[in-house]
Short mmCIF file of C-alpha atoms and ligand atoms in Angstrom, two decimals:
data_model
loop_
_atom_site.label_atom_id
_atom_site.label_comp_id
_atom_site.label_asym_id
_atom_site.label_seq_id
_atom_site.Cartn_x
_atom_site.Cartn_y
_atom_site.Cartn_z
CA MET A 1162 -36.55 -8.91 -23.18
CA SER A 1163 -35.27 -7.38 -19.97
CA ASN A 1164 -38.24 -5.15 -19.35
CA ASN A 1165 -39.39 -6.54 -16.02
CA SER A 1166 -38.34 -4.49 -13.00
CA GLU A 1167 -36.02 -7.27 -11.83
CA ASN A 1168 -33.76 -6.71 -14.82
CA LEU A 1169 -34.16 -2.96 -15.23
CA LEU A 1170 -32.48 -2.09 -11.96
CA PHE A 1171 -28.85 -2.44 -10.90
CA LYS A 1172 -28.94 -4.25 -7.58
CA SER A 1173 -25.90 -4.52 -5.42
CA GLU A 1174 -25.87 -7.31 -2.89
CA SER A 1175 -23.66 -8.10 0.09
CA VAL A 1176 -20.84 -10.46 -0.83
CA TRP A 1177 -21.58 -12.35 2.40
CA LYS A 1178 -24.82 -13.63 0.81
CA LYS A 1179 -22.92 -15.06 -2.13
CA ARG A 1180 -19.61 -16.50 -0.93
CA SER A 1181 -19.07 -19.01 1.84
CA ARG A 1182 -17.65 -17.80 5.13
CA GLU A 1183 -14.97 -20.47 4.77
CA GLU A 1184 -13.78 -19.15 1.40
CA ILE A 1185 -13.69 -15.56 2.71
CA GLU A 1186 -11.84 -16.49 5.92
CA LYS A 1187 -9.24 -18.60 4.14
CA PHE A 1188 -8.08 -15.76 1.90
CA SER A 1189 -8.32 -13.17 4.72
CA SER A 1190 -6.11 -15.15 7.03
CA GLU A 1191 -3.46 -15.53 4.33
CA TYR A 1192 -3.59 -11.80 3.69
CA SER A 1193 -3.49 -10.94 7.42
CA GLY A 1194 -0.37 -13.04 7.93
CA PHE A 1195 1.33 -11.21 5.09
CA LEU A 1196 0.30 -7.75 6.33
CA THR A 1197 1.56 -8.24 9.90
CA ASN A 1198 5.01 -9.10 8.53
CA SER A 1199 5.15 -6.46 5.77
CA LYS A 1200 5.05 -3.09 7.50
CA THR A 1201 7.53 -1.35 5.18
CA GLU A 1202 8.03 -1.37 1.42
CA ARG A 1203 11.35 -3.17 1.83
CA LEU A 1204 9.76 -5.97 3.88
CA THR A 1205 6.88 -6.21 1.41
CA VAL A 1206 9.31 -6.68 -1.49
CA LYS A 1207 11.30 -9.27 0.44
CA ASN A 1208 8.26 -11.28 1.56
CA LEU A 1209 6.54 -11.35 -1.84
CA VAL A 1210 9.73 -12.24 -3.72
CA SER A 1211 10.42 -15.10 -1.33
CA VAL A 1212 6.96 -16.57 -2.07
CA ALA A 1213 7.38 -16.01 -5.82
CA LYS A 1214 10.74 -17.78 -5.87
CA LYS A 1215 9.20 -20.88 -4.27
CA LEU A 1216 6.60 -20.85 -7.06
CA GLY A 1217 9.13 -20.83 -9.87
CA PHE A 1218 9.60 -17.09 -10.52
CA SER A 1219 13.24 -16.35 -11.29
CA ASP A 1220 15.36 -13.22 -11.61
CA ASP A 1221 16.08 -14.07 -15.27
CA ILE A 1222 14.14 -11.53 -17.35
CA PHE A 1223 14.26 -13.83 -20.39
CA SER A 1224 12.32 -16.60 -18.67
CA ASP A 1225 8.51 -16.80 -18.88
CA ARG A 1226 7.87 -15.88 -15.23
CA PHE A 1227 10.22 -13.58 -13.35
CA TYR A 1228 10.53 -10.70 -10.92
CA VAL A 1229 12.58 -7.51 -10.99
CA ILE A 1230 13.47 -5.62 -7.81
CA ASN A 1231 14.22 -1.91 -8.05
CA LYS A 1232 16.43 -0.56 -5.25
CA ASP A 1233 14.86 -2.92 -2.68
CA LYS A 1234 11.70 -0.76 -2.47
CA THR A 1235 9.81 -1.53 -5.67
CA VAL A 1236 9.13 -4.85 -7.34
CA ALA A 1237 7.56 -6.11 -10.55
CA PHE A 1238 6.31 -9.59 -11.41
CA PHE A 1239 5.97 -10.73 -15.02
CA LYS A 1240 4.34 -13.70 -16.77
CA ILE A 1241 5.26 -13.44 -20.42
CA THR A 1242 3.30 -15.15 -23.22
CA ASP A 1243 4.13 -15.68 -26.92
CA ASN A 1244 1.70 -13.03 -28.15
CA LEU A 1245 3.75 -10.02 -27.04
CA GLU A 1246 2.29 -8.04 -29.95
CA ASP A 1247 -1.11 -7.93 -28.18
CA GLY A 1248 0.20 -5.78 -25.29
CA PHE A 1249 -0.11 -6.46 -21.56
CA ASN A 1250 -2.58 -6.77 -18.74
CA ILE A 1251 -1.05 -4.76 -15.91
CA ILE A 1252 -2.09 -4.39 -12.29
CA THR A 1253 -0.33 -1.77 -10.24
CA ALA A 1254 -0.47 -0.91 -6.54
CA HIS A 1255 1.70 0.89 -4.02
CA ILE A 1256 3.50 -0.64 -1.05
CA ASP A 1257 4.38 2.49 0.93
CA SER A 1258 2.00 3.65 3.66
CA PRO A 1259 1.83 6.76 5.84
CA ARG A 1260 4.29 6.51 8.72
CA ILE A 1261 6.72 8.51 10.83
CA ASP A 1262 10.32 8.65 9.59
CA LEU A 1263 13.32 9.51 11.74
CA LYS A 1264 15.19 12.67 10.76
CA PRO A 1265 18.79 12.37 9.47
CA ARG A 1266 19.96 13.23 13.01
CA PHE A 1267 17.36 12.02 15.46
CA LEU A 1268 18.86 11.44 18.94
CA PHE A 1269 17.90 14.33 21.19
CA GLU A 1270 18.24 14.45 24.97
CA ASP A 1271 16.30 16.92 27.09
CA ASP A 1272 15.60 16.91 30.87
CA GLY A 1273 17.01 13.41 31.24
CA ILE A 1274 14.77 11.96 28.52
CA LEU A 1275 16.00 10.79 25.13
CA LEU A 1276 13.60 11.64 22.30
CA LEU A 1277 13.73 10.78 18.61
CA LYS A 1278 13.27 13.61 16.10
CA THR A 1279 10.93 12.64 13.26
CA HIS A 1280 9.37 13.84 10.03
CA TYR A 1281 6.06 12.28 9.08
CA TYR A 1282 5.58 10.67 5.65
CA GLY A 1283 2.27 10.90 3.80
CA GLY A 1284 -1.06 12.40 4.79
CA ILE A 1285 -1.68 11.68 8.45
CA LYS A 1286 -3.96 12.99 11.18
CA LYS A 1287 -1.13 13.55 13.66
CA TYR A 1288 -3.13 12.99 16.86
CA GLN A 1289 -3.77 9.36 15.84
CA TRP A 1290 -0.07 8.54 16.29
CA PHE A 1291 0.20 9.58 19.95
CA ASN A 1292 0.18 6.94 22.70
CA ILE A 1293 0.05 3.89 20.48
CA PRO A 1294 2.72 1.16 20.24
CA LEU A 1295 5.18 1.87 17.45
CA CYS A 1296 8.08 -0.19 16.20
CA LEU A 1297 11.28 0.95 14.50
CA LYS A 1298 12.10 -0.54 11.11
CA GLY A 1299 14.62 0.17 8.40
CA VAL A 1300 18.20 -0.03 7.22
CA VAL A 1301 21.45 1.71 8.11
CA LEU A 1302 24.48 1.99 5.85
CA LYS A 1303 27.47 1.97 8.18
CA THR A 1304 30.63 4.03 7.69
CA ASP A 1305 32.42 0.75 6.82
CA GLY A 1306 30.02 0.34 3.87
CA SER A 1307 27.98 -2.55 5.27
CA LEU A 1308 24.19 -2.48 5.43
CA VAL A 1309 22.39 -3.35 8.68
CA GLU A 1310 18.69 -4.14 8.96
CA VAL A 1311 17.01 -2.65 12.04
CA SER A 1312 13.85 -3.97 13.70
CA ILE A 1313 12.85 -3.05 17.25
CA GLY A 1314 9.41 -3.40 18.79
CA ASP A 1315 7.74 -5.81 16.40
CA ALA A 1316 8.70 -9.18 17.84
CA PRO A 1317 6.88 -10.44 20.95
CA GLY A 1318 8.58 -9.25 24.13
CA GLU A 1319 10.49 -6.41 22.48
CA PRO A 1320 9.93 -2.87 23.82
CA VAL A 1321 7.80 -0.54 21.69
CA LEU A 1322 8.19 3.18 21.12
CA VAL A 1323 5.46 5.60 22.23
CA ILE A 1324 4.89 9.27 21.42
CA SER A 1325 3.42 10.71 24.62
CA ASP A 1326 0.45 13.06 24.50
CA LEU A 1327 -0.42 15.72 27.08
CA LEU A 1328 -2.72 14.62 29.92
CA PRO A 1329 -6.31 15.96 29.65
CA HIS A 1330 -6.05 17.68 33.03
CA LEU A 1331 -3.54 20.16 31.64
CA ASP A 1332 -4.77 20.25 28.05
CA LYS A 1333 -7.55 22.77 28.59
CA GLU A 1334 -6.77 25.21 25.83
CA ASP A 1335 -9.45 25.01 23.14
CA LYS A 1336 -7.21 24.99 20.08
CA LYS A 1337 -7.72 23.63 16.57
CA VAL A 1338 -6.45 20.05 16.13
CA SER A 1339 -3.93 21.30 13.56
CA GLU A 1340 -2.49 23.69 16.15
CA LYS A 1341 -2.58 21.20 19.01
CA PHE A 1342 -0.73 18.31 17.36
CA LEU A 1343 2.46 19.57 15.76
CA GLY A 1344 4.85 17.74 13.45
CA GLU A 1345 7.85 18.51 15.65
CA ASP A 1346 6.07 16.92 18.61
CA LEU A 1347 5.84 13.48 16.97
CA SER A 1348 8.85 12.40 19.01
CA PRO A 1349 8.76 9.05 20.81
CA ILE A 1350 10.60 8.50 24.06
CA ALA A 1351 13.67 6.36 23.49
CA GLY A 1352 15.29 6.21 26.90
CA THR A 1353 15.61 7.46 30.48
CA ILE A 1354 18.60 5.54 31.92
CA PRO A 1355 21.83 7.58 32.23
CA LEU A 1356 25.09 5.84 31.43
CA GLU A 1357 27.21 5.51 34.55
CA ASN A 1358 29.97 8.08 35.15
CA GLU A 1359 28.72 10.35 32.37
CA GLU A 1360 27.58 13.93 32.86
CA LYS A 1361 26.59 15.19 29.42
CA GLU A 1362 24.06 13.32 27.24
CA ALA A 1363 24.25 10.32 29.56
CA VAL A 1364 20.88 8.88 28.49
CA LYS A 1365 21.73 9.25 24.83
CA LEU A 1366 25.03 7.47 25.50
CA TYR A 1367 23.23 4.61 27.24
CA VAL A 1368 20.95 4.05 24.23
CA LEU A 1369 23.86 4.42 21.79
CA LYS A 1370 25.68 1.72 23.77
CA LEU A 1371 22.65 -0.59 23.41
CA LEU A 1372 22.43 0.09 19.67
CA ASN A 1373 26.16 -0.53 19.35
CA GLU A 1374 25.83 -3.88 21.11
CA LYS A 1375 22.89 -4.95 18.94
CA TYR A 1376 23.85 -3.54 15.52
CA GLY A 1377 27.49 -2.48 15.81
CA VAL A 1378 26.59 1.13 15.00
CA THR A 1379 27.74 4.52 16.29
CA GLU A 1380 25.91 7.85 16.02
CA LYS A 1381 27.81 8.60 12.81
CA ASP A 1382 26.58 5.36 11.20
CA LEU A 1383 22.97 6.24 11.97
CA ILE A 1384 23.02 9.61 10.22
CA GLY A 1385 20.98 9.54 7.02
CA ALA A 1386 19.54 6.05 7.55
CA ASP A 1387 16.12 4.86 6.32
CA LEU A 1388 14.45 4.40 9.71
CA SER A 1389 10.69 4.56 10.19
CA LEU A 1390 8.21 4.25 13.01
CA VAL A 1391 5.24 2.09 12.07
CA PRO A 1392 2.42 0.75 14.26
CA ALA A 1393 3.37 -2.36 16.22
CA PHE A 1394 -0.21 -3.66 15.96
CA GLU A 1395 -0.88 -7.16 14.75
CA THR A 1396 -3.42 -7.58 11.94
CA ARG A 1397 -6.65 -8.87 13.50
CA GLY A 1398 -10.28 -9.68 12.83
CA ALA A 1399 -12.54 -6.74 13.76
CA GLY A 1400 -16.22 -6.35 14.58
CA LEU A 1401 -18.35 -8.58 16.81
CA ASP A 1402 -18.97 -10.70 13.71
CA SER A 1403 -15.26 -10.52 12.73
CA SER A 1404 -16.29 -9.43 9.23
CA LEU A 1405 -13.51 -6.86 9.00
CA ILE A 1406 -9.72 -6.84 9.15
CA ALA A 1407 -7.98 -4.21 11.28
CA GLY A 1408 -4.40 -3.63 10.25
CA TYR A 1409 -1.69 -1.12 9.47
CA GLY A 1410 -1.11 -0.36 5.79
CA HIS A 1411 -4.17 -1.81 4.00
CA ASP A 1412 -3.58 1.31 1.88
CA ASP A 1413 -2.25 -0.06 -0.30
CA ARG A 1414 -0.75 -3.41 0.59
CA VAL A 1415 -4.20 -4.96 0.29
CA CYS A 1416 -4.10 -4.23 -3.46
CA ALA A 1417 -0.43 -5.24 -3.64
CA TYR A 1418 -1.13 -8.61 -2.02
CA THR A 1419 -4.29 -9.38 -4.00
CA ALA A 1420 -2.56 -8.37 -7.27
CA PHE A 1421 0.44 -10.53 -6.38
CA ARG A 1422 -1.82 -13.48 -5.57
CA ALA A 1423 -3.69 -12.92 -8.82
CA ILE A 1424 -0.53 -13.21 -10.92
CA ILE A 1425 0.88 -16.20 -9.05
CA ASP A 1426 -2.47 -18.04 -8.91
CA SER A 1427 -3.74 -17.29 -12.46
CA LYS A 1428 -4.09 -20.52 -14.44
CA SER A 1429 -4.16 -19.08 -17.93
CA GLN A 1430 -3.80 -15.68 -19.54
CA LYS A 1431 -5.00 -14.02 -22.75
CA ARG A 1432 -1.84 -11.92 -22.92
CA SER A 1433 1.28 -11.24 -20.85
CA SER A 1434 0.63 -10.23 -17.23
CA ILE A 1435 2.55 -7.67 -15.20
CA VAL A 1436 2.12 -6.66 -11.55
CA LEU A 1437 3.94 -3.46 -10.58
CA LEU A 1438 4.30 -2.54 -6.91
CA PHE A 1439 5.56 0.98 -6.31
CA ASP A 1440 6.93 2.99 -3.42
CA ARG A 1441 6.32 6.72 -2.74
CA GLU A 1442 2.69 6.97 -3.86
CA GLU A 1443 1.74 8.59 -0.56
CA ILE A 1444 3.96 11.59 -1.27
CA GLY A 1445 3.09 12.01 -4.96
CA SER A 1446 5.11 9.19 -6.62
CA ASP A 1447 8.28 11.31 -6.83
CA GLY A 1448 11.69 9.71 -6.35
CA ASN A 1449 13.61 6.87 -7.95
CA THR A 1450 11.30 4.20 -6.50
CA GLY A 1451 7.99 5.92 -7.31
CA ALA A 1452 5.63 5.32 -10.23
CA LYS A 1453 7.11 8.27 -12.14
CA GLU A 1454 10.33 6.23 -12.43
CA ARG A 1455 9.80 3.61 -15.13
CA PHE A 1456 12.27 0.80 -14.50
CA TRP A 1457 9.67 -1.67 -15.75
CA ILE A 1458 9.68 -0.09 -19.21
CA ARG A 1459 13.45 -0.59 -19.43
CA VAL A 1460 12.85 -4.25 -18.57
CA LEU A 1461 10.16 -4.54 -21.25
CA LYS A 1462 12.48 -3.02 -23.83
CA LYS A 1463 15.07 -5.74 -23.15
CA ILE A 1464 12.44 -8.49 -23.35
CA VAL A 1465 10.95 -7.21 -26.60
CA GLU A 1466 14.39 -6.79 -28.14
CA HIS A 1467 15.21 -10.35 -27.13
CA ASN A 1468 11.92 -11.97 -28.21
CA ASN A 1469 10.64 -9.88 -31.10
CA PRO A 1470 12.80 -6.87 -32.09
CA ASN A 1471 10.24 -5.76 -34.68
CA LEU A 1472 7.87 -4.64 -31.95
CA ASP A 1473 7.87 -1.20 -30.38
CA VAL A 1474 7.48 -1.18 -26.59
CA GLU A 1475 5.68 2.15 -26.53
CA ASP A 1476 3.05 0.82 -28.95
CA LEU A 1477 2.59 -2.24 -26.75
CA ILE A 1478 2.12 -0.10 -23.66
CA GLU A 1479 -0.44 2.00 -25.49
CA LYS A 1480 -2.44 -1.16 -26.22
CA SER A 1481 -2.16 -2.35 -22.66
CA ALA A 1482 -4.86 -2.35 -20.00
CA VAL A 1483 -4.06 -1.25 -16.45
CA LEU A 1484 -6.03 -1.85 -13.30
CA SER A 1485 -4.69 0.75 -10.90
CA GLY A 1486 -5.14 -1.02 -7.59
CA ASP A 1487 -5.76 1.37 -4.76
CA VAL A 1488 -8.14 1.53 -1.85
CA ALA A 1489 -11.34 3.59 -1.97
CA ALA A 1490 -12.88 5.69 0.80
CA GLY A 1491 -15.70 3.58 2.24
CA LEU A 1492 -19.02 4.93 3.44
CA ASP A 1493 -18.96 5.42 7.21
CA PRO A 1494 -22.42 6.10 8.71
CA LYS A 1495 -20.83 8.56 11.15
CA TYR A 1496 -19.35 10.70 8.39
CA LYS A 1497 -22.08 10.60 5.76
CA THR A 1498 -22.00 14.32 5.14
CA VAL A 1499 -18.67 14.16 3.24
CA MET A 1500 -20.00 11.43 0.93
CA GLU A 1501 -22.68 11.20 -1.70
CA PRO A 1502 -24.30 7.86 -0.82
CA LEU A 1503 -25.30 6.77 -4.35
CA ASN A 1504 -21.63 6.79 -5.41
CA ALA A 1505 -19.97 5.89 -2.11
CA PRO A 1506 -18.75 2.30 -1.68
CA LYS A 1507 -20.13 0.13 1.13
CA LEU A 1508 -18.09 -2.38 3.13
CA GLY A 1509 -18.83 -5.93 2.02
CA TYR A 1510 -20.37 -5.05 -1.35
CA GLY A 1511 -17.42 -5.95 -3.51
CA THR A 1512 -14.45 -4.33 -5.15
CA VAL A 1513 -14.77 -0.67 -6.12
CA LEU A 1514 -14.51 0.76 -9.63
CA VAL A 1515 -13.48 4.42 -9.49
CA LYS A 1516 -14.00 6.14 -12.85
CA TYR A 1517 -12.07 9.24 -11.76
CA THR A 1518 -10.47 10.74 -8.67
CA GLY A 1519 -9.07 14.33 -8.61
CA VAL A 1520 -10.21 17.53 -6.95
CA ARG A 1521 -12.77 20.25 -7.76
CA GLY A 1522 -13.73 19.92 -11.45
CA LYS A 1523 -11.96 16.52 -11.84
CA SER A 1524 -8.60 18.27 -11.70
CA GLY A 1525 -5.47 16.12 -11.69
CA THR A 1526 -7.04 12.79 -12.58
CA SER A 1527 -7.08 10.44 -15.51
CA GLU A 1528 -10.62 9.29 -16.20
CA ALA A 1529 -11.58 5.86 -17.49
CA SER A 1530 -13.61 6.12 -20.68
CA ALA A 1531 -17.06 4.57 -21.11
CA GLU A 1532 -15.43 1.92 -23.29
CA PHE A 1533 -12.78 0.80 -20.81
CA PHE A 1534 -14.93 1.16 -17.69
CA GLY A 1535 -17.67 -0.76 -19.49
CA LYS A 1536 -15.37 -3.58 -20.62
CA ILE A 1537 -14.02 -4.13 -17.10
CA ARG A 1538 -17.52 -3.88 -15.59
CA ASN A 1539 -18.78 -6.44 -18.11
CA LEU A 1540 -15.84 -8.74 -17.42
CA PHE A 1541 -16.69 -8.72 -13.71
CA ILE A 1542 -20.40 -9.32 -14.43
CA GLU A 1543 -19.60 -12.29 -16.71
CA ASN A 1544 -17.29 -13.81 -14.10
CA ASP A 1545 -19.55 -13.24 -11.09
CA VAL A 1546 -17.21 -10.78 -9.34
CA SER A 1547 -19.05 -8.40 -6.98
CA TRP A 1548 -18.32 -4.77 -7.79
CA GLN A 1549 -19.63 -1.33 -6.93
CA VAL A 1550 -18.70 2.24 -7.76
CA GLY A 1551 -16.81 4.78 -5.70
CA GLU A 1552 -15.62 8.36 -5.73
CA LEU A 1553 -13.33 10.21 -3.34
CA GLY A 1554 -16.02 12.03 -1.36
CA LYS A 1555 -18.80 14.27 -2.61
CA VAL A 1556 -18.15 17.01 -5.16
CA ASP A 1557 -15.87 19.80 -3.85
CA GLN A 1558 -15.35 18.02 -0.51
CA GLY A 1559 -11.65 17.32 -0.95
CA GLY A 1560 -10.20 14.75 -3.28
CA GLY A 1561 -6.97 12.98 -4.13
CA GLY A 1562 -5.41 10.68 -6.69
CA THR A 1563 -3.63 7.42 -7.40
CA VAL A 1564 -0.88 6.26 -9.77
CA ALA A 1565 -3.49 5.83 -12.54
CA LYS A 1566 -2.52 9.08 -14.26
CA PHE A 1567 1.11 7.98 -14.75
CA PHE A 1568 -0.13 5.08 -16.87
CA ALA A 1569 -2.71 7.17 -18.68
CA GLU A 1570 0.05 9.49 -19.87
CA LEU A 1571 1.71 6.51 -21.56
CA GLY A 1572 -1.50 5.94 -23.51
CA SER A 1573 -2.66 2.83 -21.67
CA TRP A 1574 -6.27 2.15 -20.73
CA VAL A 1575 -6.55 2.68 -16.96
CA LEU A 1576 -9.19 2.18 -14.28
CA ASP A 1577 -8.86 2.36 -10.48
CA VAL A 1578 -10.07 -0.86 -8.84
CA GLY A 1579 -9.67 -1.81 -5.16
CA PRO A 1580 -11.51 -2.42 -1.89
CA ALA A 1581 -13.05 0.25 0.33
CA VAL A 1582 -11.26 1.21 3.55
CA LEU A 1583 -12.48 2.96 6.71
CA GLY A 1584 -10.06 5.06 8.74
CA MET A 1585 -7.73 5.39 5.74
CA HIS A 1586 -4.19 6.58 6.63
CA SER A 1587 -4.78 5.88 10.33
CA PRO A 1588 -2.44 3.52 12.20
CA TYR A 1589 -5.16 0.85 12.22
CA GLU A 1590 -7.28 0.81 9.07
CA LEU A 1591 -10.34 -1.36 8.42
CA VAL A 1592 -11.31 -3.37 5.34
CA SER A 1593 -14.04 -5.96 4.78
CA LYS A 1594 -12.78 -9.54 4.53
CA ALA A 1595 -15.35 -10.07 1.76
CA ASP A 1596 -14.03 -7.14 -0.28
CA VAL A 1597 -10.45 -8.41 0.00
CA LEU A 1598 -11.48 -11.74 -1.52
CA GLU A 1599 -13.57 -10.03 -4.19
CA THR A 1600 -10.66 -7.75 -5.15
CA TYR A 1601 -8.40 -10.78 -5.54
CA LEU A 1602 -11.03 -12.47 -7.74
CA ALA A 1603 -11.43 -9.28 -9.79
CA TYR A 1604 -7.68 -9.02 -10.45
CA LYS A 1605 -7.36 -12.74 -11.22
CA THR A 1606 -10.29 -12.60 -13.63
CA PHE A 1607 -8.69 -9.61 -15.36
CA LEU A 1608 -5.32 -11.32 -15.81
CA GLU A 1609 -6.90 -14.58 -16.99
CA ASN A 1610 -9.62 -13.30 -19.27
CA PHE A 1611 -9.07 -9.77 -20.50
CA SER A 1612 -7.98 -9.54 -24.10
CA GLY A 1613 -8.28 -5.79 -24.72
MN1 MN B 2893 -3.36 4.39 -1.77
MN1 MN B 2894 -2.98 6.60 0.66
#
């Protein structure tokens, strides 16, 4: 029996001791290439769908593998099997990340300098966004009804946008960070050249002329556009041993990419697989592209009606299992005091199972039951996937949540599973290459082998 000390203890081991460097690097470089080119939810949808199409996914919801795009900002991938009555294995993640959006009217000239007015999106530490290279991404619906895609600052050689901070010599006032870095000051400099023969708003006119030449837009066209400032950084290896990946938007495109790869790479499946990638998680999942909007259920209703009208979609969803893919807060030796080390995830020790999130007394979270947590844990043990546990900081430290609760309220079994991140919500987040691979293997194992 397992009564020797070797078996009595749960031992977690670094993934680096188990997997080959080659295997870890191969997956990381594929992920890094994706992340550099997918800095908005729209680009993420476009890039993933283009890969899926090449692999035989169609837009026909009555085929056995297909995708559905919702308003260009949300996407779902389906692999449908004959045993619809058994329910689904679902992995969900979000593809929006904290960023700085332009206001509906954003061109503002003062003292010969053109600034862009912004409104930040998601939970950011504002000071992190000053004096770093930003690029402008998004779409504009012109007054003639045509849609223009905007991208400035991302391609090599293009100018970037920078929000200037105050020099230390004059920044002597000892204020709180929250008072020093104000939302209205997150304005990048957009221009300093006055248009010839113009007196009023000459710099603004010069930039408008440039935008008109490039995109055929006027100031009127730009009002109300979806335009965002995102870091212009390239995704890169980090650490002297290059064991980490530094990049913008690991939260939560790392789960989106690994879930996507899991569904396209899975060889077999015990029941139908669904990967749902949502927008608007960072602001509470509200809006017609967030997880509270259930376009995927409308799709399922059509499929069930087509394939087996005797089945009830709500019953099938209740039977379904959901891995809510989101990043966990990793243990940082510098900030140990906000964590409780026994339950804080370590970089390189595998994907993280988070039984509950929430605040204070577990407020505002769904919680995975012993049965469901145990089944997923056992599945990972049987399939040699490295896993560890996580929580969002020590008790009463702060807290947060994921989209898990929106699936729990449909009756599904739900557990949060994803890699640990350091510097979450910063312009340049860190993940372990080993944990990215392990998360992919965890999701793939789930889609291939979980039967409820
Ligand atoms: Mn997240
Ligand atoms: Mn987040």
